[in-house]
Short mmCIF file of C-alpha atoms and ligand atoms in Angstrom, two decimals:
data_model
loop_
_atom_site.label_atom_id
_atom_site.label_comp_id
_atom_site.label_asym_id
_atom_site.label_seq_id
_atom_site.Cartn_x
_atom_site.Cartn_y
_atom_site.Cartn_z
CA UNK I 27 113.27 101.63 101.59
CA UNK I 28 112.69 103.27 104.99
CA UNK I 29 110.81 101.31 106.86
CA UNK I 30 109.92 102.53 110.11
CA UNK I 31 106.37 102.88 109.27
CA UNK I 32 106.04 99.19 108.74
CA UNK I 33 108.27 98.34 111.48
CA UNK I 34 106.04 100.15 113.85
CA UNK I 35 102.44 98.46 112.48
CA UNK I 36 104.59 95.54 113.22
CA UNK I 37 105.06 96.84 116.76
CA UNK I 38 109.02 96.91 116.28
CA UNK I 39 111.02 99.37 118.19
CA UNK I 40 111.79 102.36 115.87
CA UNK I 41 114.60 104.86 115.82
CA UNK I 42 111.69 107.90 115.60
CA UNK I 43 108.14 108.13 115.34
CA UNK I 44 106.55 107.73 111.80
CA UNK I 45 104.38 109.85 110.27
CA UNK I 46 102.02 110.42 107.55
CA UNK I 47 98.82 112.41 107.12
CA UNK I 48 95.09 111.33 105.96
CA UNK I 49 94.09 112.56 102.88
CA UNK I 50 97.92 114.11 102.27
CA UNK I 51 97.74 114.25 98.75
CA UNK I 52 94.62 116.94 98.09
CA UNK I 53 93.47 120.04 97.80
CA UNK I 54 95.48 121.81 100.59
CA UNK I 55 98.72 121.58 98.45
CA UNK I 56 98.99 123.75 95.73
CA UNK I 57 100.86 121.52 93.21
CA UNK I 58 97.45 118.53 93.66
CA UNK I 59 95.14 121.85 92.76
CA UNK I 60 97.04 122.43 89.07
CA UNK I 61 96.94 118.83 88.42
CA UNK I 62 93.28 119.42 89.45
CA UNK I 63 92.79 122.36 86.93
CA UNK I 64 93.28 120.09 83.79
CA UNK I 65 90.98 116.75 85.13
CA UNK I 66 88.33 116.35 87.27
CA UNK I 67 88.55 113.83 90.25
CA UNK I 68 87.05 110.32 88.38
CA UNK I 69 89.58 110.96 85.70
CA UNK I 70 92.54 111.89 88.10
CA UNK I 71 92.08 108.78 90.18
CA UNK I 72 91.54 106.69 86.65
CA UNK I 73 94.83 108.17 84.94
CA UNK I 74 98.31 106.08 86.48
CA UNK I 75 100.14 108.70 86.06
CA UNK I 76 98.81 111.67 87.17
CA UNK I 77 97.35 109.77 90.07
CA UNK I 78 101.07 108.39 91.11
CA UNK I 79 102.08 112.24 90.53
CA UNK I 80 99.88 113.12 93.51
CA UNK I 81 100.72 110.87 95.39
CA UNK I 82 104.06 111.45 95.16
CA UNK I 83 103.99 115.29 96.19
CA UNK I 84 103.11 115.26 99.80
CA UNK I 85 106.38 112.37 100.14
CA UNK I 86 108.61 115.05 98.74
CA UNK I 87 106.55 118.28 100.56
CA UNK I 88 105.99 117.12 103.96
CA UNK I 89 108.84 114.14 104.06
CA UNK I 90 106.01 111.43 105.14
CA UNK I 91 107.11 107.83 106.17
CA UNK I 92 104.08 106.60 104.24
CA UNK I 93 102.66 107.07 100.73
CA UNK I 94 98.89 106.19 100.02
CA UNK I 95 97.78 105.39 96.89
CA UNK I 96 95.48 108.11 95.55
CA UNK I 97 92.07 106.65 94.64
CA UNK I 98 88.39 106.95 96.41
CA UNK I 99 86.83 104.34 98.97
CA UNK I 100 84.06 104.82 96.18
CA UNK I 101 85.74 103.71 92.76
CA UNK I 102 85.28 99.89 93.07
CA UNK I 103 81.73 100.57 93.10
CA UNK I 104 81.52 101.97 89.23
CA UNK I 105 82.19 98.23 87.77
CA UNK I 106 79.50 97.38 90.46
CA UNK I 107 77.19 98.87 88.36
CA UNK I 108 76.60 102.30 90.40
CA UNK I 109 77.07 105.70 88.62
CA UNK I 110 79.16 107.76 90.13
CA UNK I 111 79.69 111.38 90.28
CA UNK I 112 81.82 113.62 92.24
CA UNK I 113 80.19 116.86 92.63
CA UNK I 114 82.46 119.91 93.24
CA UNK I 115 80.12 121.26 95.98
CA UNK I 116 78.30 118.12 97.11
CA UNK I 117 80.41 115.09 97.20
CA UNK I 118 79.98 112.14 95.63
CA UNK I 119 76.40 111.66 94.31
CA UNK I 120 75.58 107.71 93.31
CA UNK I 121 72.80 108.23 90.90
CA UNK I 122 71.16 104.93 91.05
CA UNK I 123 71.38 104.11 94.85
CA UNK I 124 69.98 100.89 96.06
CA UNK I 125 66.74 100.91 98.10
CA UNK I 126 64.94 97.34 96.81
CA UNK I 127 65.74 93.76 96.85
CA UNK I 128 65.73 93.52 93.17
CA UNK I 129 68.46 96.64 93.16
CA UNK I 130 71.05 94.49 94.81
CA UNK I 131 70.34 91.40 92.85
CA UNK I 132 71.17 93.48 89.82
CA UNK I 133 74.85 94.17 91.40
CA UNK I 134 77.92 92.71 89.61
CA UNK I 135 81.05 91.51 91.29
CA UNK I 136 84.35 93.15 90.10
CA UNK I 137 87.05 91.43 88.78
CA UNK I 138 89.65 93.95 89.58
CA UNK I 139 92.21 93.12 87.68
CA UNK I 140 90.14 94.09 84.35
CA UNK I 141 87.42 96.54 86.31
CA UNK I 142 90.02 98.50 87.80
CA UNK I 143 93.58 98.25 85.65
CA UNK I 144 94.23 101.50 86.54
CA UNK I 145 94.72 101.43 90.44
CA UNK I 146 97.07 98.36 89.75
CA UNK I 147 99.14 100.16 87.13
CA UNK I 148 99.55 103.39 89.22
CA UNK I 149 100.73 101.15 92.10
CA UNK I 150 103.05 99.60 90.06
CA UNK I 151 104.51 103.16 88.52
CA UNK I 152 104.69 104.08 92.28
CA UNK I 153 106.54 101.06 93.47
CA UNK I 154 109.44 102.18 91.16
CA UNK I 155 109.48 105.41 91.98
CA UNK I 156 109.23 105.86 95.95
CA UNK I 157 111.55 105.19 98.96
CA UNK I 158 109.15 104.52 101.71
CA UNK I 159 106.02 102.06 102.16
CA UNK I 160 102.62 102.34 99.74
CA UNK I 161 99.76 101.99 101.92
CA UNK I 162 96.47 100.72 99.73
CA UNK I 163 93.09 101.43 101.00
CA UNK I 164 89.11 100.24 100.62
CA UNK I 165 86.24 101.66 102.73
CA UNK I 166 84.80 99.20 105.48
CA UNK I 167 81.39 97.41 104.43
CA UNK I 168 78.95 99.85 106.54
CA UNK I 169 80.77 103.15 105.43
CA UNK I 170 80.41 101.88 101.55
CA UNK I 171 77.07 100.33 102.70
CA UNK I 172 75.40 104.18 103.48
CA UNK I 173 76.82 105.88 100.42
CA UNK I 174 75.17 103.00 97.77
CA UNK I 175 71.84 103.52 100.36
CA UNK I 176 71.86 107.36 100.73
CA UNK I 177 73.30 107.87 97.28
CA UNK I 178 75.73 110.29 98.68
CA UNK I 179 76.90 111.53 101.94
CA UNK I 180 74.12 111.58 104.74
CA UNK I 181 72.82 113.86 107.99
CA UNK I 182 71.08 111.05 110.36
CA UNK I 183 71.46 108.15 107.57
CA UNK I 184 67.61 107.31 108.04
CA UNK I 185 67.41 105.33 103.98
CA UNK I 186 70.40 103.26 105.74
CA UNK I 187 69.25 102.86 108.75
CA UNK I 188 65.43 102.00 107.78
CA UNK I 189 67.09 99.29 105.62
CA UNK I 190 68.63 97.88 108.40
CA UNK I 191 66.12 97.47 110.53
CA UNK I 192 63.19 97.34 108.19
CA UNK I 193 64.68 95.34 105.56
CA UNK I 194 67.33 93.51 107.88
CA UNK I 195 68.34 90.31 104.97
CA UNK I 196 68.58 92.83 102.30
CA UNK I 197 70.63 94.83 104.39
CA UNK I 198 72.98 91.58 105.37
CA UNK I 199 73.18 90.55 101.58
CA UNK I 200 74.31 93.85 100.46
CA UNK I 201 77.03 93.47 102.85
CA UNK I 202 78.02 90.13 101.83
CA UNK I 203 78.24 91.63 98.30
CA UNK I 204 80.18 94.54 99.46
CA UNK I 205 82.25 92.12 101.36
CA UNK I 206 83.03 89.37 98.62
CA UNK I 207 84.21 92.56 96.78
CA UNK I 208 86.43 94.82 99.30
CA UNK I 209 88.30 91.51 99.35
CA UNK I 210 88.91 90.91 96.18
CA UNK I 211 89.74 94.20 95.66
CA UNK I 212 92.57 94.25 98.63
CA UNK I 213 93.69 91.11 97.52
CA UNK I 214 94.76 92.77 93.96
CA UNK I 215 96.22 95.27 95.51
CA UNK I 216 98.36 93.42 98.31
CA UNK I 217 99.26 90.69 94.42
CA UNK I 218 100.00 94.75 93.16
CA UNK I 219 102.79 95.69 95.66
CA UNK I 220 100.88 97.27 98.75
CA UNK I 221 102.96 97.12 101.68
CA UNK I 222 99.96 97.82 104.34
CA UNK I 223 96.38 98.44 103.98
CA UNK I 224 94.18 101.04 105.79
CA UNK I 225 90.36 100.06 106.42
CA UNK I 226 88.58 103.37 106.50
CA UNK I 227 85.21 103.30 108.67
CA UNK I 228 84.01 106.52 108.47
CA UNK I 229 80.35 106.04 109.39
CA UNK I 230 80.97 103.21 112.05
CA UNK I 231 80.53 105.72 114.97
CA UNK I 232 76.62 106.20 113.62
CA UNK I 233 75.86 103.29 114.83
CA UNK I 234 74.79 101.37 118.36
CA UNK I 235 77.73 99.18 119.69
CA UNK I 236 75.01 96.59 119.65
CA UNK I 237 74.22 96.78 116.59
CA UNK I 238 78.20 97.77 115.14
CA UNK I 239 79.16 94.00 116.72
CA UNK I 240 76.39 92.32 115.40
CA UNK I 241 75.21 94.06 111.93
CA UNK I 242 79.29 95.72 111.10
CA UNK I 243 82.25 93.88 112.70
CA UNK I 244 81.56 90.28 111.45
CA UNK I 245 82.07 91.75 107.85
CA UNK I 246 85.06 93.83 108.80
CA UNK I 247 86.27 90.25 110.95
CA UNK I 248 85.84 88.19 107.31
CA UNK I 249 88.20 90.90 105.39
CA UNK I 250 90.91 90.87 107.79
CA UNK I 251 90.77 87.16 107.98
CA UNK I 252 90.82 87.30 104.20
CA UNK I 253 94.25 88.74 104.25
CA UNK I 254 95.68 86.70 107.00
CA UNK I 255 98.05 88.81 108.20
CA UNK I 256 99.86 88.75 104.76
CA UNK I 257 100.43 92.91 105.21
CA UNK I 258 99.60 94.84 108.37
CA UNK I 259 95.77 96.18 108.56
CA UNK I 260 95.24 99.39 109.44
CA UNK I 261 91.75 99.85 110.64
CA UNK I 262 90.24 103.46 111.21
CA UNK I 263 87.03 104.42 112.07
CA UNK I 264 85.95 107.61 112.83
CA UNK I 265 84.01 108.67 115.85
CA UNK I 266 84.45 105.19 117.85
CA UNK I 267 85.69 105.67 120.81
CA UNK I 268 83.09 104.12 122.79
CA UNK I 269 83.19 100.80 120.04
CA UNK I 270 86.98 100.38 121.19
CA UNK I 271 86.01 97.56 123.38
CA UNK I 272 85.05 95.89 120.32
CA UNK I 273 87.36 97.10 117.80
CA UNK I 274 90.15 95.76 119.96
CA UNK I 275 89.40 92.04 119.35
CA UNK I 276 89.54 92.45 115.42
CA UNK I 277 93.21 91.27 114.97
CA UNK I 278 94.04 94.18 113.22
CA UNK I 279 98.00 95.06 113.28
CA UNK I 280 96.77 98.80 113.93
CA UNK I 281 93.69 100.82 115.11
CA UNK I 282 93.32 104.66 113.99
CA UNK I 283 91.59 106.43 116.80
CA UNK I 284 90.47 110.25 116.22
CA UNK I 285 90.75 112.97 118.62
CA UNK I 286 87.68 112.49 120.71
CA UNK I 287 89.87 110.22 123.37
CA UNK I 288 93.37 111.18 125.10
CA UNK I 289 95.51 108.69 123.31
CA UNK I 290 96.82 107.08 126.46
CA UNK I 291 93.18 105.88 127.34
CA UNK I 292 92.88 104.36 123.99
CA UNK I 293 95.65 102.67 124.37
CA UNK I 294 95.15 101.60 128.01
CA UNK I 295 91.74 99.72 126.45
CA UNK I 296 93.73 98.37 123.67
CA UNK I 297 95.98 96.73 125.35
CA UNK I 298 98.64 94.75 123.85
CA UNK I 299 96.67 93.90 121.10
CA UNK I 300 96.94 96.17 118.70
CA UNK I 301 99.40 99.26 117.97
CA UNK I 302 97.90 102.87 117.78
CA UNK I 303 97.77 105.37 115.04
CA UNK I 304 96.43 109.40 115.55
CA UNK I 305 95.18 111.36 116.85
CA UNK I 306 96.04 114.49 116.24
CA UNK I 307 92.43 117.48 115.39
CA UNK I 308 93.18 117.89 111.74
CA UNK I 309 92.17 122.19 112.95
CA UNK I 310 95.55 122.32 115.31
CA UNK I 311 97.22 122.97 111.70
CA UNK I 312 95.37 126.34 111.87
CA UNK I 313 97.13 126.94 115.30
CA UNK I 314 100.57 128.71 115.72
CA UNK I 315 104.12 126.50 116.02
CA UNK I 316 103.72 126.24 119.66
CA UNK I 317 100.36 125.44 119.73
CA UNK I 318 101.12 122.78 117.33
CA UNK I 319 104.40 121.86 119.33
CA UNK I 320 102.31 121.08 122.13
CA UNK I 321 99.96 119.24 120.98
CA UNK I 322 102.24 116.83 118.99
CA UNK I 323 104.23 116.08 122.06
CA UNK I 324 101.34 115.37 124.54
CA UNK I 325 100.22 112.45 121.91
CA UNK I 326 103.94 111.20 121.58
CA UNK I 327 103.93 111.62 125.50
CA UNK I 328 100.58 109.79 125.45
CA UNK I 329 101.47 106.85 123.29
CA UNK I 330 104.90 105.88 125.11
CA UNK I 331 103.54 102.82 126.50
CA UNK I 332 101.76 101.96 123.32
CA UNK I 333 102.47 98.41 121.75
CA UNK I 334 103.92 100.80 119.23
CA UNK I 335 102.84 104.07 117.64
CA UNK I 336 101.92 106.02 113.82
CA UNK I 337 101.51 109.39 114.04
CA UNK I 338 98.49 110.64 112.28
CA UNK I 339 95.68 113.22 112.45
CA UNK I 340 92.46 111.97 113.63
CA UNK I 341 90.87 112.29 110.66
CA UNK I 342 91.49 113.93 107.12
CA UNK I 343 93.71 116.77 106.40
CA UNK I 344 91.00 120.07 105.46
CA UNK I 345 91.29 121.85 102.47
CA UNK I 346 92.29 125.20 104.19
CA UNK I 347 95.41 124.13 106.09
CA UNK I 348 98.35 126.02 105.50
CA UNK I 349 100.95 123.45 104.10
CA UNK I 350 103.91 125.01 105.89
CA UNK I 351 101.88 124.36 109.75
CA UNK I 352 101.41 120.14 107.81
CA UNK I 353 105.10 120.52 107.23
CA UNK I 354 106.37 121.52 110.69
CA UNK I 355 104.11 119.01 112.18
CA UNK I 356 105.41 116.21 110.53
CA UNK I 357 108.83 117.60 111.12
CA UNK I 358 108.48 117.98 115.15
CA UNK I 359 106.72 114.17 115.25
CA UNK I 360 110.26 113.30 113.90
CA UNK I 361 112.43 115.83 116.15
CA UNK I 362 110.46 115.11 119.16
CA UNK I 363 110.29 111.69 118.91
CA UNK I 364 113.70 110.93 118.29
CA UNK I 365 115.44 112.99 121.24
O1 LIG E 44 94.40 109.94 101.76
C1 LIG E 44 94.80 110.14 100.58
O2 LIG E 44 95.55 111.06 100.26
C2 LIG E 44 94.38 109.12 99.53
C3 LIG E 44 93.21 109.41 98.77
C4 LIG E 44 91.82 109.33 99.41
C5 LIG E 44 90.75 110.15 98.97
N1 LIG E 44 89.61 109.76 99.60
C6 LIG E 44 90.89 111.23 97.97
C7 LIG E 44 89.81 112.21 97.81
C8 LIG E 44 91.30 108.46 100.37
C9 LIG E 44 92.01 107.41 101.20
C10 LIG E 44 89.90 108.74 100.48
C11 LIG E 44 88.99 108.00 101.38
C12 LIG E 44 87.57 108.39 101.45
N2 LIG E 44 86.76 108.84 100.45
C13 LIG E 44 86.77 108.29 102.63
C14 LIG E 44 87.23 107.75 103.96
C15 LIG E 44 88.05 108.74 104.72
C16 LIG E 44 87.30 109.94 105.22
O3 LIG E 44 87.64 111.05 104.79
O4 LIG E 44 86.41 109.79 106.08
C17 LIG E 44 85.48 108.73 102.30
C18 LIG E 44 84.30 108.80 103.24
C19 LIG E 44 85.48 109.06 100.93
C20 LIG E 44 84.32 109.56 100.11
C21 LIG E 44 84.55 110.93 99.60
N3 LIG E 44 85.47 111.26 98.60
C22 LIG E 44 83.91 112.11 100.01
C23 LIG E 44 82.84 112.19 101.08
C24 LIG E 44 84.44 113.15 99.23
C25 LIG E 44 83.96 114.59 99.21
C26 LIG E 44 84.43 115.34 100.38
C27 LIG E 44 85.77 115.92 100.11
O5 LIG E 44 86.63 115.84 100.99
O6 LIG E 44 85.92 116.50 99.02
C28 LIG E 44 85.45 112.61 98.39
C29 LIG E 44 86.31 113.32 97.41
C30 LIG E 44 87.79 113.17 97.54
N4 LIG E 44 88.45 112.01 97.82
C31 LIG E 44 88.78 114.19 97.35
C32 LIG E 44 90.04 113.60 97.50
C33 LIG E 44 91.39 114.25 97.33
C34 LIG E 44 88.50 115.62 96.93
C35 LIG E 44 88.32 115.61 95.47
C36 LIG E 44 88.79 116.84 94.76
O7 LIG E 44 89.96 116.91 94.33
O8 LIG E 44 87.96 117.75 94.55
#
């Protein structure tokens, strides 16, 4: 297996930067939209393998030193009890959000093994048939916290945020529940085969760092403790550069940073603590090879003193990005990095 990309969450010297790309397998690829013309999204992430298909295709398109298993932060939450929906134009849509005491008492805990046989099985298919590491993946408490609150995605989050401070124990014990949950749900997939995992915290950046240390990190604290170092944690969250103060002390192997902060600053309030992964603007794929060139060395530049260093884009890959500009990005992170 090439390992690289584990060897630098480790914070091992490498012989070249490694690479992969949020959200690689989707709809910017052409070969993930005709597996998308026969089944919609639920089914393709609850179908082994078509789901190991796609994730397969950006390892053999872009040459990625990471696969991620292709799944939602939002399917553990079906055997929950929530209905979900993804809506072509709107996102997901929960249709029985939670906005009462009573609604979270009526929550069930997953056993994942028998709730969700499908994400182990198409890990299992994909351990067989890949050559580099399988990163698996759950949302952080908060971020899964707003969607079963807003029942969907949100402008200024107001249903979450009245909760929170309206409704303060309610809010706490959904957590818990959300919590108890993410880890058993990590935990099946580390038993699975995962080689890392990636915390995404999408929605962390909404809130106060007061209130992200005292209402957000204690829950993110009790899933990385959970795991105990048993694979190296990934944790992202978007739109946090003024939380990386506190983000720093989580004992995470790796911190994802987006491209609001200069990499080197990041990594000068890291520290030693933690290695680095970004932070590339997802739009400097709609820029020309130079442009792109650039870009990609001034972050490699950027992260030299870093404990160690993942190349990534600061946040998901869009839709409209020309797959040959994803392809010569991830091959000039290797070429530049290695010279
Ligand atoms: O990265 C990968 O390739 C693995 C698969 C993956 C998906 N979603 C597939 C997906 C991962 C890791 C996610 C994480 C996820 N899902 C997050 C956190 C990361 C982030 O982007 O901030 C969030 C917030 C979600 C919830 C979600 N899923 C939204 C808001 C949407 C709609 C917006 C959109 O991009 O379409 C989805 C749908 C979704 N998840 C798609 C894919 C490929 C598009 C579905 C399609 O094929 O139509």
């Amino acid at each position: 297996m090439n390992d690289t990309f584990l060897k630098a969450c480790r914070g091992e010297k490498t012989d070249y930067t490694p690479v992969w790309i949020m959200r690689q397998a989707g709809r910017y690829l052409p070969e993930y939209l005709k597996v998308r013309e026969k089944v919609d999204f639920l089914t393709l992430c609850k179908t082994p393998h078509l789901a190991a298909e796609v994730t397969i295709q950006p390892l053999d398109i872009l040459r990625v030193d990471a696969a991620i298993l292709f799944s939602d932060i939002l399917i553990p939450l079906e055997p929950m009890g929530f209905k979900l929906q993804f809506s072509e134009t709107k996102g997901p849509i929960i249709h029985n959000p939670v906005s009462t005491a009573d609604d979270i008492k009526r929550l069930r805990n997953i056993n994942p093994e028998e709730d969700l046989p499908f994400v182990i099985e198409t890990i299992r298919i994909l351990l067989k048939n890949i050559s580099v590491p399988l990163i698996g993946f759950a949302g952080a408490p908060f971020t899964v916290a707003t969607y079963l609150i807003e029942g969907g995605s949100s402008k200024n989050f107001l249903k979450t945020k009245r909760m929170l401070y309206q409704s303060t124990e309610d809010f706490l014990e959904l957590m818990e529940l959300i919590t108890d949950n993410t880890i058993k749900y990590l935990l099946s997939q580390i038993k699975a085969g995962v080689h890392a995992i990636q915390l995404f915290d999408t929605w962390a950046g909404i809130l106060t760092p007061y209130d992200f240390s005292k209402y957000s990190l204690p829950y993110i604290k009790r899933i990385i403790s959970a795991i105990d170092h048993s694979v190296p944690i990934i944790y992202f969250a978007f739109n946090s550069s003024s939380l990386l103060d506190l983000i720093k002390n989580l004992s995470a192997e790796v911190i994802g940073i987006d491209w609001r902060i200069e990499i080197s600053n990041a990594i000068k309030r890291l520290g030693k603590t933690a290695c680095v992964q970004g932070n590339l603007d997802p739009c400097i794929l709609f820029g020309d090879e130079e442009l792109i060139k650039e870009r990609v060395l001034r972050i490699l530049k950027g992260a030299k003193k870093a404990k160690g260093h993942i190349f990534n884009l600061g946040h998901g890959i869009l839709p409209e990005t020309p797959v040959n500009k994803a392809i010569f990005m991830v091959e000039t992170v290797h070429n530049l990095s290695m010279s």
